[in-house]
Tab-separated table of C-alpha atoms in Angstrom:
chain	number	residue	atom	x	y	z
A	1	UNK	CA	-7.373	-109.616	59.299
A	2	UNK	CA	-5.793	-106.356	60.164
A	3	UNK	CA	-2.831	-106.164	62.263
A	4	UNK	CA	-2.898	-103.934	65.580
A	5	UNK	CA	-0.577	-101.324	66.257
A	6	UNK	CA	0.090	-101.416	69.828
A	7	UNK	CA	2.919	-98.959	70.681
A	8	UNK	CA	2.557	-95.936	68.961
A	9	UNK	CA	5.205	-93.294	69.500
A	10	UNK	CA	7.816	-95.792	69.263
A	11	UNK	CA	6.286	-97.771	66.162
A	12	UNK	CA	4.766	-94.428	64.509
A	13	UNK	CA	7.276	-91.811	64.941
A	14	UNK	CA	10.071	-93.666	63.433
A	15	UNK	CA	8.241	-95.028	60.500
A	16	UNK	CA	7.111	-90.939	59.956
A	17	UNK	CA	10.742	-89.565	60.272
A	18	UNK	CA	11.991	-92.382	58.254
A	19	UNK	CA	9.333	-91.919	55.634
A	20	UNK	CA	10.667	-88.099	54.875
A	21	UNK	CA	14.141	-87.513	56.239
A	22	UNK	CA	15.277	-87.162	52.421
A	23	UNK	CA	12.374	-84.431	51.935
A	24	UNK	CA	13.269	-82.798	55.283
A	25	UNK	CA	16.262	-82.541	54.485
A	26	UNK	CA	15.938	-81.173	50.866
A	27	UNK	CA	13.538	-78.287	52.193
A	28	UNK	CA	15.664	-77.477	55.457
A	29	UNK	CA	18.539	-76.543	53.087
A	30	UNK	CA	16.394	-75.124	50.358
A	31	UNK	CA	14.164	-72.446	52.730
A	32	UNK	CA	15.715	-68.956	52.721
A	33	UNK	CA	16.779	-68.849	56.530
A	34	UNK	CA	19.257	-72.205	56.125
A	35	UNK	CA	22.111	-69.521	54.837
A	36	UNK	CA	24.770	-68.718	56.900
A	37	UNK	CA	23.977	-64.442	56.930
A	38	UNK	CA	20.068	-64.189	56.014
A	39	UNK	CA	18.720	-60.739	55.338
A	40	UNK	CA	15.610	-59.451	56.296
A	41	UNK	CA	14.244	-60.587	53.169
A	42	UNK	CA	15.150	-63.491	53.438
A	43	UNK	CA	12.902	-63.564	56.756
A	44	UNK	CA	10.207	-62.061	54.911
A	45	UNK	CA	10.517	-64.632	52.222
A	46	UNK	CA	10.503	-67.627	55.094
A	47	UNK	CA	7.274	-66.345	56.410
A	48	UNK	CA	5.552	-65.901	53.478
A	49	UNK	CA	6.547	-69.445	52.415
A	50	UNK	CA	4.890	-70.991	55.670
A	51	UNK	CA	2.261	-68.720	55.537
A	52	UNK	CA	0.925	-70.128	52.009
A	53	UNK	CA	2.006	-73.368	52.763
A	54	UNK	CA	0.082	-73.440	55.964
A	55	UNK	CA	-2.823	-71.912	54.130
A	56	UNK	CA	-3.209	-74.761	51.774
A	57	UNK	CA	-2.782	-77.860	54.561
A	58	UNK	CA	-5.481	-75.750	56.372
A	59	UNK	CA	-7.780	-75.779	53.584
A	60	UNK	CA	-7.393	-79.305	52.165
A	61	UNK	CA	-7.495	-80.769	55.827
A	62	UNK	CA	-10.743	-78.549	56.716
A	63	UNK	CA	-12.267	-80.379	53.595
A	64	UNK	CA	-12.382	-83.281	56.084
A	65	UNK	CA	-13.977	-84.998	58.828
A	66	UNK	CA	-11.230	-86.745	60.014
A	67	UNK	CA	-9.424	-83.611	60.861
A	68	UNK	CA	-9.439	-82.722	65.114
A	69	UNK	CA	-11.265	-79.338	65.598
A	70	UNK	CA	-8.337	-78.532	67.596
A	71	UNK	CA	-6.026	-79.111	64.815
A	72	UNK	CA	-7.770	-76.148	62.743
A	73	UNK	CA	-8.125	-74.107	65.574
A	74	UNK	CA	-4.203	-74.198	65.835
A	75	UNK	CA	-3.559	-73.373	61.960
A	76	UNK	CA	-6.339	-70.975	61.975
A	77	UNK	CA	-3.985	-68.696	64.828
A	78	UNK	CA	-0.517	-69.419	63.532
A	79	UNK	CA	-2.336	-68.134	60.224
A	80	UNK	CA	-3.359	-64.796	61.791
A	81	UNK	CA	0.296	-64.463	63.639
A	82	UNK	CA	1.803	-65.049	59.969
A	83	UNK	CA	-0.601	-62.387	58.481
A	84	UNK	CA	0.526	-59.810	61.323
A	85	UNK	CA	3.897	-60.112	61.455
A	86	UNK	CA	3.663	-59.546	57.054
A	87	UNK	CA	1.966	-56.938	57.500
A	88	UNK	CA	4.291	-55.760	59.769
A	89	UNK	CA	6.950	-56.262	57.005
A	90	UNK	CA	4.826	-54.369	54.621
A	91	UNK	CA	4.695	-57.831	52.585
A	92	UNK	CA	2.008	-58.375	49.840
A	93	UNK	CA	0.284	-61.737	51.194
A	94	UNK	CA	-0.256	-63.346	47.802
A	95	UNK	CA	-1.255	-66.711	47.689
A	96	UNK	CA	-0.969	-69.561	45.055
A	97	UNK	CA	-3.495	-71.672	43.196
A	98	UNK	CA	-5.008	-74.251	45.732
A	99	UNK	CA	-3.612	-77.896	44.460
A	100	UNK	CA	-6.350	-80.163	43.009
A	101	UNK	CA	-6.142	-83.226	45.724
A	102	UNK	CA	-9.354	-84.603	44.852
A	103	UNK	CA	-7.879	-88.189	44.184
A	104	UNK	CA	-6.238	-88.156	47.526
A	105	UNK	CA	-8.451	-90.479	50.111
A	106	UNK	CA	-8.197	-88.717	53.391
A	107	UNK	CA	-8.661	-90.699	56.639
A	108	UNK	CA	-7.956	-89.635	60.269
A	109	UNK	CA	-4.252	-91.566	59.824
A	110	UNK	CA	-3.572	-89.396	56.931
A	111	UNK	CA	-4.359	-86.343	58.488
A	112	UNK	CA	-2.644	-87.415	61.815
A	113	UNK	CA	0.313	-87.699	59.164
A	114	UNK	CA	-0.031	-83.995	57.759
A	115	UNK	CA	0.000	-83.085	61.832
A	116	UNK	CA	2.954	-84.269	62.331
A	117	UNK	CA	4.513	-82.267	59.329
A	118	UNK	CA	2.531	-79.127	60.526
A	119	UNK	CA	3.723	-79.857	64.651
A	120	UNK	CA	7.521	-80.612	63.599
A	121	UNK	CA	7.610	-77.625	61.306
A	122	UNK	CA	6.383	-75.341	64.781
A	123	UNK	CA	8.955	-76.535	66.616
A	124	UNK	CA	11.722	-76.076	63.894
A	125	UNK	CA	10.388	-72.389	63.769
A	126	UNK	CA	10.976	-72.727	68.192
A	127	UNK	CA	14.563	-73.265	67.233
A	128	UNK	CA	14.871	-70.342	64.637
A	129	UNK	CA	13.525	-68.080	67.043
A	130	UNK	CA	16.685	-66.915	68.873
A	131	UNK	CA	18.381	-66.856	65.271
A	132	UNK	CA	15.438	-64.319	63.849
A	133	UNK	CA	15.600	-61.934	67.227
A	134	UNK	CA	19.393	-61.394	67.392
A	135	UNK	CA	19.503	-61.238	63.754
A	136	UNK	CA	16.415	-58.645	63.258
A	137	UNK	CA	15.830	-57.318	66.454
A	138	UNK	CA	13.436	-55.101	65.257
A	139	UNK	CA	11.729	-57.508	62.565
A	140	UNK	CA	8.177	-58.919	64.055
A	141	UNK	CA	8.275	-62.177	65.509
A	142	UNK	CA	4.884	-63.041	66.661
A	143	UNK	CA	4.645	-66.703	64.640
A	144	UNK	CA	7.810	-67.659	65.788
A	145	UNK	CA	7.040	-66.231	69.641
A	146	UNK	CA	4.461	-68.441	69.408
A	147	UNK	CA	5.759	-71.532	68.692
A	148	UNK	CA	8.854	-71.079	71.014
A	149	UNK	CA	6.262	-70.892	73.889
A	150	UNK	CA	3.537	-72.946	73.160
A	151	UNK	CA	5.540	-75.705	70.385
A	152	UNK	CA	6.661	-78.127	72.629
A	153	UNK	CA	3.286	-78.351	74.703
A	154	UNK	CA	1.626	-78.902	71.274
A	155	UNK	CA	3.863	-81.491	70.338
A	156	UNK	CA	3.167	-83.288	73.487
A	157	UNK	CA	-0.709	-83.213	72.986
A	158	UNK	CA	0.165	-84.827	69.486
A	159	UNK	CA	1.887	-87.585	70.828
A	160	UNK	CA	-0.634	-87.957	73.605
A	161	UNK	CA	-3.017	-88.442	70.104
A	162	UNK	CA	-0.958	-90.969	68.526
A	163	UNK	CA	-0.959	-92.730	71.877
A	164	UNK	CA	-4.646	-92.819	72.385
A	165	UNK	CA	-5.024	-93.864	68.416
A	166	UNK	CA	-5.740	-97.561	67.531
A	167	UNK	CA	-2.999	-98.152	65.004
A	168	UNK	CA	-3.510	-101.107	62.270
A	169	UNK	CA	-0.762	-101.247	58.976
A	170	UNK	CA	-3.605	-99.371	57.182
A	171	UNK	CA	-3.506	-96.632	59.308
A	172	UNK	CA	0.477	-96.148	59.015
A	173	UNK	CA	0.658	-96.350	55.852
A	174	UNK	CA	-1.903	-93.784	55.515
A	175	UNK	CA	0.067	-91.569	58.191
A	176	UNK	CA	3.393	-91.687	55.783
A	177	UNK	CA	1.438	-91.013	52.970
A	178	UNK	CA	0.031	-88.116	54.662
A	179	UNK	CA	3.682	-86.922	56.042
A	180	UNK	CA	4.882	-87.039	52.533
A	181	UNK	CA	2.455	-85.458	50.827
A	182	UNK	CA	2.563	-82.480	53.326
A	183	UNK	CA	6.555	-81.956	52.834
A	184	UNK	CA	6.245	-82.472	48.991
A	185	UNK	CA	3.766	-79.446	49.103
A	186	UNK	CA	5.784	-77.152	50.990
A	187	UNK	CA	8.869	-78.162	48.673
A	188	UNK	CA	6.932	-77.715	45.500
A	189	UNK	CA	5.305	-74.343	46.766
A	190	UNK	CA	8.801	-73.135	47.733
A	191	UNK	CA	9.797	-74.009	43.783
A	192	UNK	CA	7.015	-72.065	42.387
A	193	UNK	CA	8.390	-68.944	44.553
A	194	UNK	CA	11.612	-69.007	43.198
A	195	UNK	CA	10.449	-69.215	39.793
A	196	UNK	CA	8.238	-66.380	39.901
């Protein structure tokens, strides 16, 4: 018999954080807006990084059922902001090879896991946002606009989802896994920048 889950933000949440607080960590320190005196390159490069990151979790999760319509819709228009403000930047959108992620089971925990990465990652961007306009007042800052006015509102309707989700040890398992595998994409795509 499967065990129930029966508070979710408290149980889920933690168990999410705990899962990848090392890989948080490693890619808040690695991205190119953690130094001290970025340049507007360094902006550039941050966007760019997202933007293909973002690109990827869209695709694979779109693959899927089990994904909320209202989840794409959201990547779908932090993908055009991304796209604007590069342009803006005069920034060549290139974008890697899509991962092969065929072996990977998806279920509506795992993708609820992704979300979180995806939701957190918005609201980190929230936080740069007062860093990027005093910095380069006159660099675009559309994506990060957005999620300083709409981030926290999203996050809420996330947890509302995780509230309204019947939780069993399956399914949070299946949400770490999904957590993990989101930040160990956006790490590993941020490696394969540098070394280019």
């Amino acid at each position: 018999m499967i065990a129930m889950i029966t508070t979710a933000s408290d149980t889920v949440l933690p168990l999410l954080r705990k899962a990848t607080a090392e890989l948080h960590a490693k890619l808040d320190n690695s991205l190119p807006l953690a130094s001290a005196y970025p340049s507007i390159e360094d902006y550039s490069q941050h966007l760019l990084g997202f933007k293909n990151w973002l690109s990827e979790i869209a695709a694979f999760v779109d693959r899927s059922s089990f994904s909320s319509s209202e989840f794409s819709e959201i990547n779908t228009a932090l993908l055009k902001l991304l796209e604007r403000d590069l342009q803006a930047l005069n920034v060549k959108v290139t974008s890697p090879a899509p991962s092969n992620e065929s072996s990977i089971k998806l279920n509506a925990a795992y993708c609820m896991g992704i979300e979180y990465v995806v939701k957190g990652s918005a609201l980190g961007s929230a936080m740069l946002y007062n860093k990027a306009a005093k910095m380069f007042p006159a660099a675009p800052i559309e994506f990060m606009q957005d999620s300083k006015n709409n981030g926290k509102h999203r996050w809420k309707e996330f947890i509302e989802k995780l509230e309204a989700y019947d939780w069993t040890e399956d399914d949070l398992a299946s949400a770490q896994q999904g957590s993990v595998w989101a930040f160990q994409r956006y790490i590993k795509l941020h490696e394969m920048s540098q070394e280019q």
